[in-house]
Tab-separated table of C-alpha atoms in Angstrom:
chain	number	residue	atom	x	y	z
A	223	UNK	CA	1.999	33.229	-9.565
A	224	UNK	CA	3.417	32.221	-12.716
A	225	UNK	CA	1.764	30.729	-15.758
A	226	UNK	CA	3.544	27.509	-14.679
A	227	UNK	CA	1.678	27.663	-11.379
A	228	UNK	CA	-1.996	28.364	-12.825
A	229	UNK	CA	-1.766	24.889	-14.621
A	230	UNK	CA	-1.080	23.470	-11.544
A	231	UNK	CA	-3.333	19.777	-11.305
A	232	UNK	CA	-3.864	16.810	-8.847
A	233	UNK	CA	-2.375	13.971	-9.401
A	234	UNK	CA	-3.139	12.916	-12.711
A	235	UNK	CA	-5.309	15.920	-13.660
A	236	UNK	CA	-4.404	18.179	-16.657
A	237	UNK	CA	-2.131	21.124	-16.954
A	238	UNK	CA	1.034	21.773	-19.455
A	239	UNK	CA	2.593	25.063	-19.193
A	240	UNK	CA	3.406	24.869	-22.737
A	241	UNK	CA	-0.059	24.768	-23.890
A	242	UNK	CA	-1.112	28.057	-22.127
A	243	UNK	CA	-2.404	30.614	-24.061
A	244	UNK	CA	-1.650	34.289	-22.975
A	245	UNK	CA	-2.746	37.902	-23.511
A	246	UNK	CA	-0.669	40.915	-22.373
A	247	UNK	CA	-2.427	41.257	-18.762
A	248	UNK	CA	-4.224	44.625	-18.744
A	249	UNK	CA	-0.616	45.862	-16.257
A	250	UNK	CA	1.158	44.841	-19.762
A	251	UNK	CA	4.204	42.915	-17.711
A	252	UNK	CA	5.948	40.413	-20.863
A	253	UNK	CA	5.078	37.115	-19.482
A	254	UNK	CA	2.285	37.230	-17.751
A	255	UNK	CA	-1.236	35.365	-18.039
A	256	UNK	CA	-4.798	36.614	-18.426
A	257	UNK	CA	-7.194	34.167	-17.014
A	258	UNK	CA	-10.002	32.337	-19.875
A	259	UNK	CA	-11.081	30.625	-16.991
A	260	UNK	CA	-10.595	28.523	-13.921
A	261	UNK	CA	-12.082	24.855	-13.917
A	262	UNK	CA	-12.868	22.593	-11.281
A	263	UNK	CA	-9.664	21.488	-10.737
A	264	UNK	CA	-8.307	25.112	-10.356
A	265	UNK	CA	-5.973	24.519	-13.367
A	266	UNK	CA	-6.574	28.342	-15.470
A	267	UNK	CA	-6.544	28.129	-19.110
A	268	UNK	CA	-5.678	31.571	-20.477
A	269	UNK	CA	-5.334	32.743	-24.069
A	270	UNK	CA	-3.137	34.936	-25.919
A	271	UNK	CA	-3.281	37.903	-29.112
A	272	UNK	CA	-7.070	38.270	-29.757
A	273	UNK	CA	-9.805	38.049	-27.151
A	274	UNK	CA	-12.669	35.379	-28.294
A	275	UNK	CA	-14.587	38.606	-27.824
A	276	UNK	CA	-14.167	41.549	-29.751
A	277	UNK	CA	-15.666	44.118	-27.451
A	278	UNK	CA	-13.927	42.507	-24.758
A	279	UNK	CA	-11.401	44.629	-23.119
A	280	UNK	CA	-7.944	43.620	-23.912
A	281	UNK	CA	-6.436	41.342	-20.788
A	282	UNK	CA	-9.793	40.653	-19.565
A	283	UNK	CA	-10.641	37.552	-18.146
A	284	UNK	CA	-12.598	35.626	-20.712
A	285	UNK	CA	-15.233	33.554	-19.201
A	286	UNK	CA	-17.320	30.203	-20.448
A	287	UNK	CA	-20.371	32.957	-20.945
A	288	UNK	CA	-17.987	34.571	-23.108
A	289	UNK	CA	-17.140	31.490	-25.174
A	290	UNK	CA	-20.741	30.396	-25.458
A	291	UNK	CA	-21.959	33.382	-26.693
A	292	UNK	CA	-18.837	33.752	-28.974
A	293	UNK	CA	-20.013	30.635	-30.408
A	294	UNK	CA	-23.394	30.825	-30.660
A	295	UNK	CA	-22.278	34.165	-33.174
A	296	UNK	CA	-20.347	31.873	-34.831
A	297	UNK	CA	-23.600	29.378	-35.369
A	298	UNK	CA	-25.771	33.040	-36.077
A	299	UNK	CA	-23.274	33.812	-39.102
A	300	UNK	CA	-23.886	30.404	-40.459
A	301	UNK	CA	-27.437	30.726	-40.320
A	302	UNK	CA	-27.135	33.948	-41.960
A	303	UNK	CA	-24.740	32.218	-44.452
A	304	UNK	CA	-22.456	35.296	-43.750
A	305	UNK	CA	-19.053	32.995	-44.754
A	306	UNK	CA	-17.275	35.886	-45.599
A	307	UNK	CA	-16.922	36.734	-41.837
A	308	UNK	CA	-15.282	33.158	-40.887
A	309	UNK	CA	-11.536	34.607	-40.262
A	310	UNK	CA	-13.115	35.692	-36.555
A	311	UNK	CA	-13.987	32.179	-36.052
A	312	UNK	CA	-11.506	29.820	-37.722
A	313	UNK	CA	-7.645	30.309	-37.689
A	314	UNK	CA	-5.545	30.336	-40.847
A	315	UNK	CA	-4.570	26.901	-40.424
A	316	UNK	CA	-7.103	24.309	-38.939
A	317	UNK	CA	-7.296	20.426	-38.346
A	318	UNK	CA	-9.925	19.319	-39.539
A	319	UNK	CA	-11.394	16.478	-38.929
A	320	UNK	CA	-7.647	15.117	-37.801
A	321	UNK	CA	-6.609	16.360	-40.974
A	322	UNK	CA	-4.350	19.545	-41.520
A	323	UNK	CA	-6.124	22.202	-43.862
A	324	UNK	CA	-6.658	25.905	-44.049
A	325	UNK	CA	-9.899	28.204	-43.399
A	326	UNK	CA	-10.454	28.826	-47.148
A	327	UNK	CA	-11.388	24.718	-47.571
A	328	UNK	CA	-13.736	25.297	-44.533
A	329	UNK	CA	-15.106	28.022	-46.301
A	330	UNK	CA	-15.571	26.497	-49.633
A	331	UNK	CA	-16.843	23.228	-48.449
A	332	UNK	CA	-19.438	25.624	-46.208
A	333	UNK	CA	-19.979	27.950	-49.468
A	334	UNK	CA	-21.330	24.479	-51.110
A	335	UNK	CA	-23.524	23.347	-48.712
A	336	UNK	CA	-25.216	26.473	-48.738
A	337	UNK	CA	-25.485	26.681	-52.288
A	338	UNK	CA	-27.169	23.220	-52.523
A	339	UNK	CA	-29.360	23.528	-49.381
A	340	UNK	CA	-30.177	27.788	-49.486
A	341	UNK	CA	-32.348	27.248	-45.733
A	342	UNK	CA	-29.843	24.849	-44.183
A	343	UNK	CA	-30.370	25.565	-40.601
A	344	UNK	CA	-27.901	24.596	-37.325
A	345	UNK	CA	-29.592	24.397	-34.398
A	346	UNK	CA	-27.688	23.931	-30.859
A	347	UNK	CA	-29.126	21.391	-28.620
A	348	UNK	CA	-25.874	21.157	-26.275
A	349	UNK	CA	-23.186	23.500	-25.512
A	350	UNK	CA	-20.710	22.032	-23.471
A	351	UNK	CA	-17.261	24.184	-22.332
A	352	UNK	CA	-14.587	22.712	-20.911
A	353	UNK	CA	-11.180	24.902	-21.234
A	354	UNK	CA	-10.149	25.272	-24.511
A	355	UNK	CA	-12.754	22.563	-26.058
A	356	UNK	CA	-16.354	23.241	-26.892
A	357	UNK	CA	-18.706	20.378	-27.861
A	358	UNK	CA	-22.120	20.679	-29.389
A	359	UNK	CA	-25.097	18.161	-30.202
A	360	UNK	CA	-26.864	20.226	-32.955
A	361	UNK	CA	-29.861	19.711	-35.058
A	362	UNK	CA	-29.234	20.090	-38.612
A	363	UNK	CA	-32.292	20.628	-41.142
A	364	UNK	CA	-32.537	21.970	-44.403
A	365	UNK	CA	-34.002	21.066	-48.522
A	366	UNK	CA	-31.265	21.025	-50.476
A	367	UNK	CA	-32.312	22.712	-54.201
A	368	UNK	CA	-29.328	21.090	-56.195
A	369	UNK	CA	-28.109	18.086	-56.481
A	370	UNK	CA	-25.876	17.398	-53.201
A	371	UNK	CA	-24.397	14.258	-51.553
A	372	UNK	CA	-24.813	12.576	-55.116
A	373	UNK	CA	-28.944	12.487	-54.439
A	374	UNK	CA	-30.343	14.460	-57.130
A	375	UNK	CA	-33.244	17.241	-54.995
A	376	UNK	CA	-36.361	15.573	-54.758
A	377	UNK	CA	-38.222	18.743	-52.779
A	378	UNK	CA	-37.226	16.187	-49.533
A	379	UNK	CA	-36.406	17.844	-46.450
A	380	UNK	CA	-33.926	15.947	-44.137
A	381	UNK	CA	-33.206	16.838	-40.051
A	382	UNK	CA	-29.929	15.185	-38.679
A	383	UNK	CA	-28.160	14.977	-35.272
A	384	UNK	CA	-24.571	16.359	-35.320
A	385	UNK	CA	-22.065	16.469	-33.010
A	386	UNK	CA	-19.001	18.677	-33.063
A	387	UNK	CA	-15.865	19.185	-31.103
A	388	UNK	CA	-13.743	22.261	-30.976
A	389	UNK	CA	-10.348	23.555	-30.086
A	390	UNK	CA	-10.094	27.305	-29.618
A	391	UNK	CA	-6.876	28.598	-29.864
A	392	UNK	CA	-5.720	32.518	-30.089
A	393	UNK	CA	-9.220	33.446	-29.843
A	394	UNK	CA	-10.027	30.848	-32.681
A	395	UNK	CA	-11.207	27.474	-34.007
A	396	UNK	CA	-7.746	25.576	-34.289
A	397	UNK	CA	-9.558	21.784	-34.504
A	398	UNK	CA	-13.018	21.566	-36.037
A	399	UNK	CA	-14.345	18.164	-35.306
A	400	UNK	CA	-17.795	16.859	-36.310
A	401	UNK	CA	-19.856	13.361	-36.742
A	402	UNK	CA	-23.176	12.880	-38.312
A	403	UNK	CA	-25.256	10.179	-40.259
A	404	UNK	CA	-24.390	10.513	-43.786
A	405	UNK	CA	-25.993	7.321	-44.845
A	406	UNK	CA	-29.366	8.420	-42.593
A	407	UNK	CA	-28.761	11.731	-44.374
A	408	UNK	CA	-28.662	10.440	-47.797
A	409	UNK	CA	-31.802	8.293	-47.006
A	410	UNK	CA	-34.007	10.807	-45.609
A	411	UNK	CA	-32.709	12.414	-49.367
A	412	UNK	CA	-33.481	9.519	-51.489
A	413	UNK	CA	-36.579	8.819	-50.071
């Protein structure tokens, strides 16, 4: 079976052999695909270079367990505010937002937020997996200790709904996609 094959769809469904991500299969022949997983349509996505988990044997099948828990270590190292450990999580060059820009801005803009809100807190409500794509309704709480979002700190704790959308790519984030009430945000701030 070729790669071509494993992206094989119904009518209408989803599959483009140029979008397949590959590892060197654990038989190392050039060419060949290691499974991330198989959906419902029996289209398999498969990924290539780095497993999404490090202790993962190279040319494993990755599985949506796998992914989930990769993530959920990605939302554990922002909850420990341990930034420096991002490049396992977020490719060199990201979208963000639609928006072409680099892990270091993701960093920085993350290095910020901490710095005005020191217990800023993510917590996952809904993980959702679907190939390549992970989606998330989070809980986001914190006190920010600085001024932040132009709202001087006031001791005023706020708790937001956000929702994110990822792409994961080589093992990566390669689109980082969120929504949230700012102007609810900046209220609960203000008030």
């Amino acid at each position: 079976m070729t790669a071509s094959d494993r992206w094989a769809a119904p009518q209408g469904g989803v599959g483009d052999p140029s979008k397949v991500l590959q590892l060197p299969s654990a038989s190392k022949v050039p060419g060949r695909a290691t499974p991330l997983y198989t959906d419902r349509y029996r289209s398999t996505v498969t990924i290539q270079h780095r497993s999404v988990h490090k202790r993962r044997a190279k040319g494993s099948p990755v599985t949506d367990r796998d992914l989930r828990s990769w993530y959920l270590r990605y939302v554990e190292a922002l909850n420990n505010h341990d930034l420096d450990g991002m490049e396992e999580f977020i490719d060199d060059e990201v979208m963000l937002d639609g928006v072409p820009g680099r892990r270091d801005a993701v960093v920085a803009v993350l290095k910020g937020i901490v710095d005005a809100v020191p217990d800023i807190h993510w917590d996952v409500q809904e993980l959702l997996i679907d190939r390549d794509r992970i989606a998330v309704r989070a809980i986001n709480t914190g006190t920010p200790v600085q001024e932040w979002l132009g709202v001087p700190p006031s001791g005023a704790s706020f708790e937001i709904v956000e929702y994110a959308i990822y792409t994961v790519g080589d093992g990566r984030f390669t689109k980082m996609t969120n929504l949230h009430d700012s102007a609810g945000l900046v209220r609960q701030l203000a008030a």
